[in-house]
Amino acid sequence: LDHSYGSAKRQKRIKVLVNPFSGPGKGLKKYQGVVEPIFKAARCAVEMVETQHQGHAGEMMRNLDITAWDAVVCCSGDGLPHEVFNGLAKRPDAKHALASLAVVQLPCGSGNGMCCSILGTSNLSLATLYAVKGHLQSLDLVSVTQGQTRMLSFLSQNCGMIAECDLATEQLRFLGRYRFIVGFLQRLILQPRYPCDIALCVDATPSQESCMEKACPDDESNDIDFSQSPHQGLPPLRFGTISQPVPAGWEVFQHESLSIIYGGKLPYMDAGSKMFPRARIDDGHVDVVRVEADIPRTKKLRVFARIGDGSYVKNLEVDYRKVVAYRFVPRGKDGYISIDGEKIPFEAFQVEVHNGLGLTLRR
Ligand code: ADP
Ligand code: MG
């Protein structure tokens, strides 16, 4: 008997998605040079598709035969897993699809938060080996409602200065992950400020939840009826949407000049940034970090210098909380928000956690 795999399934059936645009644009080369040989050696059944455009991965998930595959492996940054989760979310059998198909990311992008957090490495060969030997692990996903849309996020909701460092440096893509550092240094000088209102739901009492659930269907306001939407297969929203008033019992904060508001579901945003050291893959919480803009640059620099190992959260300037839901309402019109590294409009949004909605492979 061969016990080397433990309880992990052998010879997994793997649908591979390669993003040729990820990171410095070497996704395909990395797949062919590193990933494919390991999958072959492990006698996995593999089918590879190179994504042709943004949104392609999501489209493929909407009519994928989920019984034919054990895992969808994304050779990319965090952008493809984001698309995969959201593509699965739009199926009529969303809940079942999300719970039965493991989504894995192998580090080929400029942001590899999922791989670093779950497989514990940013080394491509090691990550591939861990995926081959991987055990099933359920993971929390969060719903983000903004305007008329609802989407899933598995990694982060990033508003303010750090989002700018990423999104405003697209033209520096050739630098790989160093573009974040260039972006940061620019913003340390410019000190962007984000006046906003934030509401946090630290823990949902059953009465709060049931009152929101009742409020939803009877609500006569101009709210969205998600039962008619492409998201009918997802679990209902316990706290309603961003278009409804802040639920009772949430703690409201008015910030005149916030620098960072960052929500995270996994510890690492990349190998070099342990942004959410207390995040757990399936603890039913999303961690929220806030940092004011009006602190001396030297202190800000000190905070940033300690993000690498997560010890920055001990700095007094950092507010770190675990919540089950929150909302962000910007007062200004210009700024950046990214969900799992993907840009969304700079408008109010609300987040709530779905405990164990998704599936992945762990070491
Ligand atoms: P990175 O870590 O470099 O940001 P991601 O994997 O996160 O890499 O992908 C970045 C973006 O590329 C995502 O929005 C994704 O939808 C998009 N994308 C996927 N395939 C293609 C393609 N063929 N051409 C251009 N963009 C693509
Ligand atoms: Mg990305």
JSON list of N, CA and C in Angstrom, two decimals, residues 212-275:
[
{"chain": "A", "resi": 212, "resn": "MET", "atom": "N", "xyz": [-32.83, 41.07, 9.40]},
{"chain": "A", "resi": 212, "resn": "MET", "atom": "CA", "xyz": [-32.45, 41.46, 8.04]},
{"chain": "A", "resi": 212, "resn": "MET", "atom": "C", "xyz": [-33.05, 40.52, 7.01]},
{"chain": "A", "resi": 213, "resn": "GLU", "atom": "N", "xyz": [-33.09, 39.23, 7.36]},
{"chain": "A", "resi": 213, "resn": "GLU", "atom": "CA", "xyz": [-33.65, 38.27, 6.41]},
{"chain": "A", "resi": 213, "resn": "GLU", "atom": "C", "xyz": [-35.12, 38.57, 6.14]},
{"chain": "A", "resi": 214, "resn": "LYS", "atom": "N", "xyz": [-35.83, 38.95, 7.22]},
{"chain": "A", "resi": 214, "resn": "LYS", "atom": "CA", "xyz": [-37.24, 39.29, 7.05]},
{"chain": "A", "resi": 214, "resn": "LYS", "atom": "C", "xyz": [-37.37, 40.57, 6.24]},
{"chain": "A", "resi": 215, "resn": "ALA", "atom": "N", "xyz": [-36.45, 41.51, 6.55]},
{"chain": "A", "resi": 215, "resn": "ALA", "atom": "CA", "xyz": [-36.55, 42.83, 5.91]},
{"chain": "A", "resi": 215, "resn": "ALA", "atom": "C", "xyz": [-36.39, 42.71, 4.39]},
{"chain": "A", "resi": 216, "resn": "CYS", "atom": "N", "xyz": [-35.59, 41.73, 3.95]},
{"chain": "A", "resi": 216, "resn": "CYS", "atom": "CA", "xyz": [-35.28, 41.66, 2.53]},
{"chain": "A", "resi": 216, "resn": "CYS", "atom": "C", "xyz": [-36.47, 41.44, 1.61]},
{"chain": "A", "resi": 217, "resn": "PRO", "atom": "N", "xyz": [-37.19, 40.33, 1.75]},
{"chain": "A", "resi": 217, "resn": "PRO", "atom": "CA", "xyz": [-38.24, 40.06, 0.77]},
{"chain": "A", "resi": 217, "resn": "PRO", "atom": "C", "xyz": [-39.37, 41.08, 0.80]},
{"chain": "A", "resi": 218, "resn": "ASP", "atom": "N", "xyz": [-39.70, 41.61, 2.01]},
{"chain": "A", "resi": 218, "resn": "ASP", "atom": "CA", "xyz": [-40.84, 42.54, 2.11]},
{"chain": "A", "resi": 218, "resn": "ASP", "atom": "C", "xyz": [-40.45, 43.96, 1.78]},
{"chain": "A", "resi": 219, "resn": "ASP", "atom": "N", "xyz": [-39.17, 44.20, 1.67]},
{"chain": "A", "resi": 219, "resn": "ASP", "atom": "CA", "xyz": [-38.71, 45.57, 1.50]},
{"chain": "A", "resi": 219, "resn": "ASP", "atom": "C", "xyz": [-39.32, 46.20, 0.25]},
{"chain": "A", "resi": 220, "resn": "GLU", "atom": "N", "xyz": [-40.04, 47.32, 0.48]},
{"chain": "A", "resi": 220, "resn": "GLU", "atom": "CA", "xyz": [-40.71, 47.97, -0.65]},
{"chain": "A", "resi": 220, "resn": "GLU", "atom": "C", "xyz": [-39.79, 49.00, -1.32]},
{"chain": "A", "resi": 221, "resn": "SER", "atom": "N", "xyz": [-38.61, 49.18, -0.75]},
{"chain": "A", "resi": 221, "resn": "SER", "atom": "CA", "xyz": [-37.70, 50.18, -1.31]},
{"chain": "A", "resi": 221, "resn": "SER", "atom": "C", "xyz": [-37.22, 49.74, -2.69]},
{"chain": "A", "resi": 222, "resn": "ASN", "atom": "N", "xyz": [-36.37, 50.56, -3.30]},
{"chain": "A", "resi": 222, "resn": "ASN", "atom": "CA", "xyz": [-35.91, 50.25, -4.65]},
{"chain": "A", "resi": 222, "resn": "ASN", "atom": "C", "xyz": [-34.76, 49.24, -4.63]},
{"chain": "A", "resi": 223, "resn": "ASP", "atom": "N", "xyz": [-34.79, 48.38, -3.64]},
{"chain": "A", "resi": 223, "resn": "ASP", "atom": "CA", "xyz": [-33.67, 47.45, -3.48]},
{"chain": "A", "resi": 223, "resn": "ASP", "atom": "C", "xyz": [-33.69, 46.37, -4.57]},
{"chain": "A", "resi": 224, "resn": "ILE", "atom": "N", "xyz": [-32.53, 45.70, -4.71]},
{"chain": "A", "resi": 224, "resn": "ILE", "atom": "CA", "xyz": [-32.39, 44.72, -5.78]},
{"chain": "A", "resi": 224, "resn": "ILE", "atom": "C", "xyz": [-32.97, 43.39, -5.31]},
{"chain": "A", "resi": 225, "resn": "ASP", "atom": "N", "xyz": [-33.66, 42.72, -6.18]},
{"chain": "A", "resi": 225, "resn": "ASP", "atom": "CA", "xyz": [-34.18, 41.40, -5.87]},
{"chain": "A", "resi": 225, "resn": "ASP", "atom": "C", "xyz": [-33.23, 40.36, -6.46]},
{"chain": "A", "resi": 226, "resn": "PHE", "atom": "N", "xyz": [-32.33, 39.85, -5.59]},
{"chain": "A", "resi": 226, "resn": "PHE", "atom": "CA", "xyz": [-31.32, 38.94, -6.10]},
{"chain": "A", "resi": 226, "resn": "PHE", "atom": "C", "xyz": [-31.89, 37.57, -6.46]},
{"chain": "A", "resi": 227, "resn": "SER", "atom": "N", "xyz": [-33.14, 37.28, -6.08]},
{"chain": "A", "resi": 227, "resn": "SER", "atom": "CA", "xyz": [-33.70, 35.97, -6.44]},
{"chain": "A", "resi": 227, "resn": "SER", "atom": "C", "xyz": [-33.94, 35.90, -7.95]},
{"chain": "A", "resi": 228, "resn": "GLN", "atom": "N", "xyz": [-34.04, 37.07, -8.59]},
{"chain": "A", "resi": 228, "resn": "GLN", "atom": "CA", "xyz": [-34.23, 37.10, -10.04]},
{"chain": "A", "resi": 228, "resn": "GLN", "atom": "C", "xyz": [-32.90, 37.31, -10.78]},
{"chain": "A", "resi": 229, "resn": "SER", "atom": "N", "xyz": [-31.83, 37.40, -10.01]},
{"chain": "A", "resi": 229, "resn": "SER", "atom": "CA", "xyz": [-30.55, 37.76, -10.60]},
{"chain": "A", "resi": 229, "resn": "SER", "atom": "C", "xyz": [-29.75, 36.52, -10.96]},
{"chain": "A", "resi": 230, "resn": "PRO", "atom": "N", "xyz": [-28.61, 36.70, -11.61]},
{"chain": "A", "resi": 230, "resn": "PRO", "atom": "CA", "xyz": [-27.76, 35.54, -11.90]},
{"chain": "A", "resi": 230, "resn": "PRO", "atom": "C", "xyz": [-27.20, 34.89, -10.63]},
{"chain": "A", "resi": 231, "resn": "HIS", "atom": "N", "xyz": [-27.47, 35.49, -9.47]},
{"chain": "A", "resi": 231, "resn": "HIS", "atom": "CA", "xyz": [-26.91, 34.94, -8.24]},
{"chain": "A", "resi": 231, "resn": "HIS", "atom": "C", "xyz": [-27.92, 34.13, -7.43]},
{"chain": "A", "resi": 232, "resn": "GLN", "atom": "N", "xyz": [-28.94, 33.63, -8.09]},
{"chain": "A", "resi": 232, "resn": "GLN", "atom": "CA", "xyz": [-29.97, 32.88, -7.37]},
{"chain": "A", "resi": 232, "resn": "GLN", "atom": "C", "xyz": [-29.42, 31.63, -6.69]},
{"chain": "A", "resi": 233, "resn": "GLY", "atom": "N", "xyz": [-28.29, 31.11, -7.19]},
{"chain": "A", "resi": 233, "resn": "GLY", "atom": "CA", "xyz": [-27.72, 29.89, -6.61]},
{"chain": "A", "resi": 233, "resn": "GLY", "atom": "C", "xyz": [-26.89, 30.13, -5.37]},
{"chain": "A", "resi": 234, "resn": "LEU", "atom": "N", "xyz": [-26.63, 31.38, -5.03]},
{"chain": "A", "resi": 234, "resn": "LEU", "atom": "CA", "xyz": [-25.80, 31.69, -3.85]},
{"chain": "A", "resi": 234, "resn": "LEU", "atom": "C", "xyz": [-26.65, 31.72, -2.58]},
{"chain": "A", "resi": 235, "resn": "PRO", "atom": "N", "xyz": [-26.02, 31.57, -1.42]},
{"chain": "A", "resi": 235, "resn": "PRO", "atom": "CA", "xyz": [-26.78, 31.72, -0.18]},
{"chain": "A", "resi": 235, "resn": "PRO", "atom": "C", "xyz": [-27.35, 33.14, -0.07]},
{"chain": "A", "resi": 236, "resn": "PRO", "atom": "N", "xyz": [-28.51, 33.32, 0.58]},
{"chain": "A", "resi": 236, "resn": "PRO", "atom": "CA", "xyz": [-29.07, 34.67, 0.70]},
{"chain": "A", "resi": 236, "resn": "PRO", "atom": "C", "xyz": [-28.16, 35.56, 1.53]},
{"chain": "A", "resi": 237, "resn": "LEU", "atom": "N", "xyz": [-28.31, 36.87, 1.35]},
{"chain": "A", "resi": 237, "resn": "LEU", "atom": "CA", "xyz": [-27.53, 37.82, 2.13]},
{"chain": "A", "resi": 237, "resn": "LEU", "atom": "C", "xyz": [-28.17, 38.00, 3.50]},
{"chain": "A", "resi": 238, "resn": "ARG", "atom": "N", "xyz": [-27.40, 37.80, 4.54]},
{"chain": "A", "resi": 238, "resn": "ARG", "atom": "CA", "xyz": [-27.94, 37.89, 5.90]},
{"chain": "A", "resi": 238, "resn": "ARG", "atom": "C", "xyz": [-28.16, 39.34, 6.33]},
{"chain": "A", "resi": 239, "resn": "PHE", "atom": "N", "xyz": [-27.38, 40.24, 5.72]},
{"chain": "A", "resi": 239, "resn": "PHE", "atom": "CA", "xyz": [-27.43, 41.64, 6.16]},
{"chain": "A", "resi": 239, "resn": "PHE", "atom": "C", "xyz": [-27.94, 42.57, 5.07]},
{"chain": "A", "resi": 240, "resn": "GLY", "atom": "N", "xyz": [-28.57, 42.02, 4.07]},
{"chain": "A", "resi": 240, "resn": "GLY", "atom": "CA", "xyz": [-29.07, 42.87, 3.00]},
{"chain": "A", "resi": 240, "resn": "GLY", "atom": "C", "xyz": [-27.94, 43.40, 2.15]},
{"chain": "A", "resi": 241, "resn": "THR", "atom": "N", "xyz": [-28.19, 44.48, 1.44]},
{"chain": "A", "resi": 241, "resn": "THR", "atom": "CA", "xyz": [-27.20, 45.02, 0.50]},
{"chain": "A", "resi": 241, "resn": "THR", "atom": "C", "xyz": [-26.80, 46.43, 0.90]},
{"chain": "A", "resi": 242, "resn": "ILE", "atom": "N", "xyz": [-25.88, 46.97, 0.15]},
{"chain": "A", "resi": 242, "resn": "ILE", "atom": "CA", "xyz": [-25.40, 48.33, 0.39]},
{"chain": "A", "resi": 242, "resn": "ILE", "atom": "C", "xyz": [-26.52, 49.36, 0.20]},
{"chain": "A", "resi": 243, "resn": "SER", "atom": "N", "xyz": [-27.57, 49.01, -0.56]},
{"chain": "A", "resi": 243, "resn": "SER", "atom": "CA", "xyz": [-28.65, 49.98, -0.80]},
{"chain": "A", "resi": 243, "resn": "SER", "atom": "C", "xyz": [-29.59, 50.11, 0.40]},
{"chain": "A", "resi": 244, "resn": "GLN", "atom": "N", "xyz": [-29.45, 49.22, 1.37]},
{"chain": "A", "resi": 244, "resn": "GLN", "atom": "CA", "xyz": [-30.31, 49.31, 2.55]},
{"chain": "A", "resi": 244, "resn": "GLN", "atom": "C", "xyz": [-29.61, 50.06, 3.67]},
{"chain": "A", "resi": 245, "resn": "PRO", "atom": "N", "xyz": [-30.37, 50.53, 4.67]},
{"chain": "A", "resi": 245, "resn": "PRO", "atom": "CA", "xyz": [-29.73, 51.24, 5.77]},
{"chain": "A", "resi": 245, "resn": "PRO", "atom": "C", "xyz": [-28.77, 50.33, 6.54]},
{"chain": "A", "resi": 246, "resn": "VAL", "atom": "N", "xyz": [-27.84, 50.94, 7.26]},
{"chain": "A", "resi": 246, "resn": "VAL", "atom": "CA", "xyz": [-26.91, 50.15, 8.08]},
{"chain": "A", "resi": 246, "resn": "VAL", "atom": "C", "xyz": [-27.72, 49.34, 9.09]},
{"chain": "A", "resi": 247, "resn": "PRO", "atom": "N", "xyz": [-27.53, 48.03, 9.12]},
{"chain": "A", "resi": 247, "resn": "PRO", "atom": "CA", "xyz": [-28.29, 47.21, 10.06]},
{"chain": "A", "resi": 247, "resn": "PRO", "atom": "C", "xyz": [-28.05, 47.64, 11.52]},
{"chain": "A", "resi": 248, "resn": "ALA", "atom": "N", "xyz": [-29.07, 47.43, 12.35]},
{"chain": "A", "resi": 248, "resn": "ALA", "atom": "CA", "xyz": [-28.97, 47.80, 13.76]},
{"chain": "A", "resi": 248, "resn": "ALA", "atom": "C", "xyz": [-27.83, 47.04, 14.41]},
{"chain": "A", "resi": 249, "resn": "GLY", "atom": "N", "xyz": [-27.14, 47.71, 15.32]},
{"chain": "A", "resi": 249, "resn": "GLY", "atom": "CA", "xyz": [-26.09, 47.04, 16.08]},
{"chain": "A", "resi": 249, "resn": "GLY", "atom": "C", "xyz": [-24.71, 47.13, 15.46]},
{"chain": "A", "resi": 250, "resn": "TRP", "atom": "N", "xyz": [-24.62, 47.67, 14.24]},
{"chain": "A", "resi": 250, "resn": "TRP", "atom": "CA", "xyz": [-23.30, 47.82, 13.63]},
{"chain": "A", "resi": 250, "resn": "TRP", "atom": "C", "xyz": [-22.62, 49.06, 14.23]},
{"chain": "A", "resi": 251, "resn": "GLU", "atom": "N", "xyz": [-21.31, 48.98, 14.37]},
{"chain": "A", "resi": 251, "resn": "GLU", "atom": "CA", "xyz": [-20.57, 50.11, 14.91]},
{"chain": "A", "resi": 251, "resn": "GLU", "atom": "C", "xyz": [-20.17, 51.03, 13.75]},
{"chain": "A", "resi": 252, "resn": "VAL", "atom": "N", "xyz": [-20.54, 52.33, 13.87]},
{"chain": "A", "resi": 252, "resn": "VAL", "atom": "CA", "xyz": [-20.30, 53.26, 12.75]},
{"chain": "A", "resi": 252, "resn": "VAL", "atom": "C", "xyz": [-19.13, 54.19, 13.09]},
{"chain": "A", "resi": 253, "resn": "PHE", "atom": "N", "xyz": [-18.24, 54.38, 12.13]},
{"chain": "A", "resi": 253, "resn": "PHE", "atom": "CA", "xyz": [-17.07, 55.25, 12.32]},
{"chain": "A", "resi": 253, "resn": "PHE", "atom": "C", "xyz": [-17.04, 56.30, 11.22]},
{"chain": "A", "resi": 254, "resn": "GLN", "atom": "N", "xyz": [-16.81, 57.55, 11.62]},
{"chain": "A", "resi": 254, "resn": "GLN", "atom": "CA", "xyz": [-16.65, 58.59, 10.60]},
{"chain": "A", "resi": 254, "resn": "GLN", "atom": "C", "xyz": [-15.19, 58.98, 10.54]},
{"chain": "A", "resi": 255, "resn": "HIS", "atom": "N", "xyz": [-14.60, 58.78, 9.38]},
{"chain": "A", "resi": 255, "resn": "HIS", "atom": "CA", "xyz": [-13.17, 59.07, 9.21]},
{"chain": "A", "resi": 255, "resn": "HIS", "atom": "C", "xyz": [-13.01, 60.30, 8.33]},
{"chain": "A", "resi": 256, "resn": "GLU", "atom": "N", "xyz": [-12.32, 61.31, 8.85]},
{"chain": "A", "resi": 256, "resn": "GLU", "atom": "CA", "xyz": [-12.09, 62.52, 8.05]},
{"chain": "A", "resi": 256, "resn": "GLU", "atom": "C", "xyz": [-10.96, 62.29, 7.05]},
{"chain": "A", "resi": 257, "resn": "SER", "atom": "N", "xyz": [-10.00, 61.50, 7.43]},
{"chain": "A", "resi": 257, "resn": "SER", "atom": "CA", "xyz": [-8.86, 61.30, 6.52]},
{"chain": "A", "resi": 257, "resn": "SER", "atom": "C", "xyz": [-8.21, 59.95, 6.77]},
{"chain": "A", "resi": 258, "resn": "LEU", "atom": "N", "xyz": [-8.82, 58.94, 6.20]},
{"chain": "A", "resi": 258, "resn": "LEU", "atom": "CA", "xyz": [-8.25, 57.60, 6.33]},
{"chain": "A", "resi": 258, "resn": "LEU", "atom": "C", "xyz": [-7.23, 57.40, 5.22]},
{"chain": "A", "resi": 259, "resn": "SER", "atom": "N", "xyz": [-6.21, 56.64, 5.51]},
{"chain": "A", "resi": 259, "resn": "SER", "atom": "CA", "xyz": [-5.22, 56.34, 4.48]},
{"chain": "A", "resi": 259, "resn": "SER", "atom": "C", "xyz": [-5.49, 54.96, 3.89]},
{"chain": "A", "resi": 260, "resn": "ILE", "atom": "N", "xyz": [-5.77, 54.02, 4.79]},
{"chain": "A", "resi": 260, "resn": "ILE", "atom": "CA", "xyz": [-5.95, 52.63, 4.36]},
{"chain": "A", "resi": 260, "resn": "ILE", "atom": "C", "xyz": [-7.19, 52.04, 4.99]},
{"chain": "A", "resi": 261, "resn": "ILE", "atom": "N", "xyz": [-8.02, 51.43, 4.19]},
{"chain": "A", "resi": 261, "resn": "ILE", "atom": "CA", "xyz": [-9.02, 50.49, 4.73]},
{"chain": "A", "resi": 261, "resn": "ILE", "atom": "C", "xyz": [-8.91, 49.23, 3.88]},
{"chain": "A", "resi": 262, "resn": "TYR", "atom": "N", "xyz": [-8.67, 48.15, 4.57]},
{"chain": "A", "resi": 262, "resn": "TYR", "atom": "CA", "xyz": [-8.30, 46.92, 3.87]},
{"chain": "A", "resi": 262, "resn": "TYR", "atom": "C", "xyz": [-9.02, 45.76, 4.56]},
{"chain": "A", "resi": 263, "resn": "GLY", "atom": "N", "xyz": [-9.86, 45.05, 3.82]},
{"chain": "A", "resi": 263, "resn": "GLY", "atom": "CA", "xyz": [-10.51, 43.86, 4.35]},
{"chain": "A", "resi": 263, "resn": "GLY", "atom": "C", "xyz": [-9.84, 42.63, 3.77]},
{"chain": "A", "resi": 264, "resn": "GLY", "atom": "N", "xyz": [-9.62, 41.62, 4.60]},
{"chain": "A", "resi": 264, "resn": "GLY", "atom": "CA", "xyz": [-8.91, 40.44, 4.09]},
{"chain": "A", "resi": 264, "resn": "GLY", "atom": "C", "xyz": [-9.42, 39.15, 4.67]},
{"chain": "A", "resi": 265, "resn": "LYS", "atom": "N", "xyz": [-9.42, 38.12, 3.84]},
{"chain": "A", "resi": 265, "resn": "LYS", "atom": "CA", "xyz": [-9.92, 36.80, 4.24]},
{"chain": "A", "resi": 265, "resn": "LYS", "atom": "C", "xyz": [-8.77, 35.81, 4.41]},
{"chain": "A", "resi": 266, "resn": "LEU", "atom": "N", "xyz": [-7.58, 36.13, 3.87]},
{"chain": "A", "resi": 266, "resn": "LEU", "atom": "CA", "xyz": [-6.42, 35.25, 3.97]},
{"chain": "A", "resi": 266, "resn": "LEU", "atom": "C", "xyz": [-5.22, 36.06, 4.45]},
{"chain": "A", "resi": 267, "resn": "PRO", "atom": "N", "xyz": [-4.24, 35.41, 5.09]},
{"chain": "A", "resi": 267, "resn": "PRO", "atom": "CA", "xyz": [-3.14, 36.18, 5.69]},
{"chain": "A", "resi": 267, "resn": "PRO", "atom": "C", "xyz": [-2.25, 36.94, 4.70]},
{"chain": "A", "resi": 268, "resn": "TYR", "atom": "N", "xyz": [-1.82, 36.26, 3.64]},
{"chain": "A", "resi": 268, "resn": "TYR", "atom": "CA", "xyz": [-0.83, 36.89, 2.76]},
{"chain": "A", "resi": 268, "resn": "TYR", "atom": "C", "xyz": [-1.48, 37.53, 1.54]},
{"chain": "A", "resi": 269, "resn": "MET", "atom": "N", "xyz": [-1.08, 38.75, 1.22]},
{"chain": "A", "resi": 269, "resn": "MET", "atom": "CA", "xyz": [-1.50, 39.37, -0.03]},
{"chain": "A", "resi": 269, "resn": "MET", "atom": "C", "xyz": [-0.47, 39.06, -1.12]},
{"chain": "A", "resi": 270, "resn": "ASP", "atom": "N", "xyz": [0.73, 38.74, -0.66]},
{"chain": "A", "resi": 270, "resn": "ASP", "atom": "CA", "xyz": [1.80, 38.26, -1.53]},
{"chain": "A", "resi": 270, "resn": "ASP", "atom": "C", "xyz": [2.88, 37.71, -0.59]},
{"chain": "A", "resi": 271, "resn": "ALA", "atom": "N", "xyz": [3.92, 37.10, -1.16]},
{"chain": "A", "resi": 271, "resn": "ALA", "atom": "CA", "xyz": [4.94, 36.50, -0.31]},
{"chain": "A", "resi": 271, "resn": "ALA", "atom": "C", "xyz": [5.51, 37.51, 0.69]},
{"chain": "A", "resi": 272, "resn": "GLY", "atom": "N", "xyz": [5.63, 38.75, 0.26]},
{"chain": "A", "resi": 272, "resn": "GLY", "atom": "CA", "xyz": [6.26, 39.76, 1.11]},
{"chain": "A", "resi": 272, "resn": "GLY", "atom": "C", "xyz": [5.29, 40.59, 1.92]},
{"chain": "A", "resi": 273, "resn": "SER", "atom": "N", "xyz": [4.01, 40.24, 1.96]},
{"chain": "A", "resi": 273, "resn": "SER", "atom": "CA", "xyz": [3.10, 41.04, 2.77]},
{"chain": "A", "resi": 273, "resn": "SER", "atom": "C", "xyz": [2.06, 40.19, 3.49]},
{"chain": "A", "resi": 274, "resn": "LYS", "atom": "N", "xyz": [2.33, 40.05, 4.80]},
{"chain": "A", "resi": 274, "resn": "LYS", "atom": "CA", "xyz": [1.39, 39.33, 5.66]},
{"chain": "A", "resi": 274, "resn": "LYS", "atom": "C", "xyz": [0.45, 40.39, 6.25]},
{"chain": "A", "resi": 275, "resn": "MET", "atom": "N", "xyz": [-0.51, 40.77, 5.45]},
{"chain": "A", "resi": 275, "resn": "MET", "atom": "CA", "xyz": [-1.38, 41.90, 5.79]},
{"chain": "A", "resi": 275, "resn": "MET", "atom": "C", "xyz": [-2.38, 41.53, 6.88]}
]
